[in-house]
Coordinates of C-alpha atoms in Angstrom, one line a residue:
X1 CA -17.9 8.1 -4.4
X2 CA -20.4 5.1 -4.8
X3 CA -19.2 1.9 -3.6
X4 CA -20.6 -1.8 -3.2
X5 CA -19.3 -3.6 -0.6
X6 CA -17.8 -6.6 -1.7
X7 CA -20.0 -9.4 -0.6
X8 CA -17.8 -12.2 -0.8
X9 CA -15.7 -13.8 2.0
X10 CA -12.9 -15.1 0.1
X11 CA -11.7 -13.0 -2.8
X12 CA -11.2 -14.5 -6.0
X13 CA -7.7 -14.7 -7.8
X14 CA -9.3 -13.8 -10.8
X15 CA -10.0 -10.2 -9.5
X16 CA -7.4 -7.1 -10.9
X17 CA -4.9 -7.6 -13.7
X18 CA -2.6 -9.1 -11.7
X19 CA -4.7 -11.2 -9.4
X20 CA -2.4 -9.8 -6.6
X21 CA -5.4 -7.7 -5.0
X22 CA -5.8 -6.2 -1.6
X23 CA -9.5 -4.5 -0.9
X24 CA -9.9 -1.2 0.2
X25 CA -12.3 -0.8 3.4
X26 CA -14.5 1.2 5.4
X27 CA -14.9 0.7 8.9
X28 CA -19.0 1.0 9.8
X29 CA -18.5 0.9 13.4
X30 CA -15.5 1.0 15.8
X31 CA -13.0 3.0 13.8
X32 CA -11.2 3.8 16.9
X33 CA -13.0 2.0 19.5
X34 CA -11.5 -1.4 17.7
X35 CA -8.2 -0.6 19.2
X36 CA -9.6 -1.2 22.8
X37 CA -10.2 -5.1 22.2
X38 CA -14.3 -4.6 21.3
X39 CA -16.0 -5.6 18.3
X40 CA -15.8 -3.5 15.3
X41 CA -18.0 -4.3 11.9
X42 CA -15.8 -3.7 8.5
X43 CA -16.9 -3.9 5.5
X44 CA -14.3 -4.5 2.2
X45 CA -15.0 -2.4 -0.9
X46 CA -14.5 -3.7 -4.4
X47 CA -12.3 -1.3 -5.4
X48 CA -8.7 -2.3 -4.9
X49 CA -5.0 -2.5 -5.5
X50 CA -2.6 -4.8 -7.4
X51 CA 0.7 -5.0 -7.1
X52 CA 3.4 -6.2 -10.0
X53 CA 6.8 -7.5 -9.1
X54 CA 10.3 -8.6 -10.2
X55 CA 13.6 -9.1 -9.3
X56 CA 16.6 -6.7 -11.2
X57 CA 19.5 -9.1 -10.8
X58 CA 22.8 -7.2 -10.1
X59 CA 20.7 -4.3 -8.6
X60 CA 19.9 -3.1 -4.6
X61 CA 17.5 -1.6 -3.2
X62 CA 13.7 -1.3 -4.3
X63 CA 12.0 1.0 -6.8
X64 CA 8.9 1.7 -6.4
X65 CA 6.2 2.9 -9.4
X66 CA 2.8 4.3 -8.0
X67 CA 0.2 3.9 -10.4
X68 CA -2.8 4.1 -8.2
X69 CA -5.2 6.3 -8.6
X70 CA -5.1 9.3 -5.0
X71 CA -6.8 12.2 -3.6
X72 CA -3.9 15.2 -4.0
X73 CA -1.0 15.3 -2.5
X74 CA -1.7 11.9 -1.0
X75 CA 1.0 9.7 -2.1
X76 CA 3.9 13.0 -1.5
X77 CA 2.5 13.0 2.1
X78 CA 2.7 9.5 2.5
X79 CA 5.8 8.3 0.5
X80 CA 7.8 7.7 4.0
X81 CA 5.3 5.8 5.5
X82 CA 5.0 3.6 3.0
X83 CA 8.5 2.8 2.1
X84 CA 8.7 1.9 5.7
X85 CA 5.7 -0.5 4.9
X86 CA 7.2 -2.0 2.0
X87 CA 10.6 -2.8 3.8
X88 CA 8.9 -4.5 6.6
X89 CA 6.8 -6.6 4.0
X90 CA 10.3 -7.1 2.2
X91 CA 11.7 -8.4 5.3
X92 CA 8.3 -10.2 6.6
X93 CA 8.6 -12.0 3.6
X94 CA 12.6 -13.4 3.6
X95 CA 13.4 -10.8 0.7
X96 CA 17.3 -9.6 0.7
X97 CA 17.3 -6.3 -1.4
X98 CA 20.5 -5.8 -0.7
X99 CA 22.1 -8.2 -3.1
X100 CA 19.3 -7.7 -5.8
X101 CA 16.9 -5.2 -6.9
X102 CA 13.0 -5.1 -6.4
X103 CA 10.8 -3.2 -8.7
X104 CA 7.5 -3.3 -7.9
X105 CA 4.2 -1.7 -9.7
X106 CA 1.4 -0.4 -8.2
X107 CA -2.2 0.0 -9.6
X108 CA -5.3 -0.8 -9.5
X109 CA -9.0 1.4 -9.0
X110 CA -9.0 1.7 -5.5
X111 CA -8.8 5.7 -4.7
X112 CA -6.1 6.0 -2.1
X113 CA -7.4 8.6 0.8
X114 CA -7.6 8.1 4.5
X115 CA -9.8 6.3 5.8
X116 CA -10.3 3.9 2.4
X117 CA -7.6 1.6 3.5
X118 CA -5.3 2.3 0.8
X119 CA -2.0 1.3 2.9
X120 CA -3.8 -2.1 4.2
X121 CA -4.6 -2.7 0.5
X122 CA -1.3 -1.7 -0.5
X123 CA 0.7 -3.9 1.9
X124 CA -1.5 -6.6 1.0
X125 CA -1.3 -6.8 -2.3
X126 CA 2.4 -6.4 -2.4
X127 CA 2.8 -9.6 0.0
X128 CA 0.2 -11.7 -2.1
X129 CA 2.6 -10.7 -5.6
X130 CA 5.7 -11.5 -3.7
X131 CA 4.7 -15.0 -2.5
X132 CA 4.1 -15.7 -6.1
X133 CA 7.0 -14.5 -7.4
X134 CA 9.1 -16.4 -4.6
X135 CA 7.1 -19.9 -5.5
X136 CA 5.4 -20.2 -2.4
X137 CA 2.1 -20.9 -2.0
X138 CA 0.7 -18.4 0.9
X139 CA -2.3 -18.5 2.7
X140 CA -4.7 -15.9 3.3
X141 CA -3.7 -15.9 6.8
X142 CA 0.0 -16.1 5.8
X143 CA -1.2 -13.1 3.5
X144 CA -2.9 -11.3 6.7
X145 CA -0.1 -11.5 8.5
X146 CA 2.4 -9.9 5.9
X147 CA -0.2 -7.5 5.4
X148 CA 0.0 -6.9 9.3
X149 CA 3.6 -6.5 9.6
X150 CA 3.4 -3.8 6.2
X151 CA 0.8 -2.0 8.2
X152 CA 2.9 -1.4 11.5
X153 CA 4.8 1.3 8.8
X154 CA 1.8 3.6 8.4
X155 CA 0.1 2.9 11.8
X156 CA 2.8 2.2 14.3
X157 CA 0.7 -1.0 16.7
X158 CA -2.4 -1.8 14.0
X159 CA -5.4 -2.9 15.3
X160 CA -5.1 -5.8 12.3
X161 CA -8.8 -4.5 11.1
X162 CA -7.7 -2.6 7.8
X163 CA -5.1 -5.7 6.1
X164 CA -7.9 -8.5 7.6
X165 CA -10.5 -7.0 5.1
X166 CA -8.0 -6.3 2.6
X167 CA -7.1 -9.7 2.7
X168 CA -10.6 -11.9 3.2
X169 CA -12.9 -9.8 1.6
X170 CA -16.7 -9.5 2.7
X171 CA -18.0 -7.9 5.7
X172 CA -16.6 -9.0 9.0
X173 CA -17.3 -8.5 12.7
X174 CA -13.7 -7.9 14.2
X175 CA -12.3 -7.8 17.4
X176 CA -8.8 -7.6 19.1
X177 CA -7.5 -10.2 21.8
X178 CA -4.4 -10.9 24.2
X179 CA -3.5 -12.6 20.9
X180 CA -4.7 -13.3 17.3
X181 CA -7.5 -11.1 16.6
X182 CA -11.1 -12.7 16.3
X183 CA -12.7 -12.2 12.6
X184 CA -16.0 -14.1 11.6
X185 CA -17.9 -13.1 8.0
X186 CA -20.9 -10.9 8.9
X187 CA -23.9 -12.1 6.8
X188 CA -25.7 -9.7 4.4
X189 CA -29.3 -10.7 2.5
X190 CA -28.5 -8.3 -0.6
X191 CA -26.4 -6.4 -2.6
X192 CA -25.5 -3.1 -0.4
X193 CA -24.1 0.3 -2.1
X194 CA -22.6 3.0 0.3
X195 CA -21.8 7.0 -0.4
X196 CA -18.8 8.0 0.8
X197 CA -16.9 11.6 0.7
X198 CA -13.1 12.1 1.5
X199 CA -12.2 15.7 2.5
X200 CA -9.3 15.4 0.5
X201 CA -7.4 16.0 4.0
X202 CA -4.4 13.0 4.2
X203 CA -4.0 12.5 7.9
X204 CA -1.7 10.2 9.8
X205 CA -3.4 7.3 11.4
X206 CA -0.5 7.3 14.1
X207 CA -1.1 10.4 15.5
X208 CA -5.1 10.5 15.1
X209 CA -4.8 7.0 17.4
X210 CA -2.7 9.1 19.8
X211 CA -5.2 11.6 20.1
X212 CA -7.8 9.3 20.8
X213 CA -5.3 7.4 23.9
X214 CA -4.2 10.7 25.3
X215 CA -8.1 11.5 25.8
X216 CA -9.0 8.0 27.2
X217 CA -5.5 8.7 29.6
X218 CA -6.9 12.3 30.5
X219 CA -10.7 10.4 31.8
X220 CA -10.7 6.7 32.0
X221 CA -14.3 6.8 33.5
X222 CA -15.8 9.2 30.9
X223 CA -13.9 6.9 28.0
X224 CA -15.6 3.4 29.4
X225 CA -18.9 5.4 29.2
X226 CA -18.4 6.5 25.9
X227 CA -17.5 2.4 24.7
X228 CA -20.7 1.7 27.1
X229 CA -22.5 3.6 24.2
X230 CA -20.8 2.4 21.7
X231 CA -21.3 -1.3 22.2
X232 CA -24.9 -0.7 22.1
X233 CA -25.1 1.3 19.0
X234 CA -22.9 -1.4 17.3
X235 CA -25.6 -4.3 18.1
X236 CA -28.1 -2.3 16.9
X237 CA -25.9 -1.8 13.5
X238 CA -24.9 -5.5 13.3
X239 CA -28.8 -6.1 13.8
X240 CA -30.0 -3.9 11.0
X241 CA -27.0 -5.0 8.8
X242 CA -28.0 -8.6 8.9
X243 CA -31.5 -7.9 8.2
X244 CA -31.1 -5.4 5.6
X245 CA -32.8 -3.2 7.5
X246 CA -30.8 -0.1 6.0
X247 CA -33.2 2.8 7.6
X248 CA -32.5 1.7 10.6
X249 CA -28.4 0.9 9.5
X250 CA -28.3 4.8 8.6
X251 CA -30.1 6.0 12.1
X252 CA -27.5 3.4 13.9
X253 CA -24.5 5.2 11.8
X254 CA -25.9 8.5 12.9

């Protein structure tokens, strides 16, 4: 698949049918590294997904109608997780579905596959429809942070990257902290179009992040060498990014 990166820090309410959008992403450095509190660079796509909702007075509970475009067997695989997103978003958000229904619509052109950033999107979108439909008049850091909570249902402890560029748009340098997370719009000269495949594999975040912790556990020193590295080759991304320099970009991706 052939995407641009969406260039723009702020996304416009005029974007998707609805206007309730939340960006898919890919990550261009750091996709598990970010976890450990250094820099990552993301980079929104402009593909996304909108979210439709309304109340069913005299109803319970929420109904849910996936319209979004996926990879096979995607949506099956991840139909827990994400109901376990959308209740946290329900309850993030002040929603009692107990005493009335919620039927919400999905859609949009965002391709939902791991790694894309479909559930950030997802979550995000869902909190942006829901603030409009309860009168209030979010943020887009009140958005993030719905987005956030949504996201501990597919991921368990988020790093915060994935909702943070489904919300703001734009390319961003990210990084984790004892608190908020640190997010500043990385500059780009020109328009910038990226190939990228999905193996059609769903995976679960949650257990590819345990993976990755249970190998840092096994080898501290070997894992601070291998960030050592990875600091490095993420300057010398951030560098190239910013300069349009996409050879060298590609050899820093490598």
């Amino acid at each position: 698949n052939c995407q641009q990166l969406h260039s723009e820090s702020i996304r416009s309410m005029a974007e998707g049918p609805s206007g309730h959008v939340g960006y898919g992403k890919l990550i261009l450095f750091g996709e598990h590294f970010v976890v450990y509190r250094v820099p990552a660079l993301v980079a929104a796509v402009n593909d996304y997904t909108d979210c439709k909702v309304k109340f069913v007075p005299g109803g319970s509970g929420f109904t849910v109608i996936d319209d979004r475009p996926a990879v096979p067997g995607y949506k099956v695989e991840k139909k827990e997780e994400a109901d376990g997103a959308i209740e946290l978003v329900l309850k993030h958000m002040g929603v009692d579905y107990a005493s009335q229904g919620v039927e919400m619509t999905f859609g949009g052109n965002l391709t939902c596959a791991s790694g894309i950033g479909a559930s950030a999107a997802q979550c995000v979108s869902l909190a942006r429809a829901l603030a409009e439909l309860q009168g209030k008049s979010f943020t887009e850091e009140e958005v993030n942070r719905a987005g956030y909570e949504g996201e501990k249902g597919y991921h368990g402890t988020p790093s915060g990257i994935d909702n943070t560029a489904a919300t703001y748009g734009g390319v961003l340098r990210f990084q984790r902290t004892e608190g908020d997370p640190i997010f500043t719009k990385h500059p780009v000269k020109s328009r910038v179009e990226i190939v990228y495949a999905s193996t059609g594999i769903t995976s679960s975040t949650t257990k590819v992040v345990g993976d990755v912790r249970s190998k840092k556990e096994a080898d501290e020193g070997w894992f601070e060498g291998l960030l050592s590295q990875y600091n490095a080759v993420m300057l010398q991304g951030a560098a190239a990014l910013e300069a349009g320099e996409w050879g060298a970009l590609g050899a820093a991706l490598d």
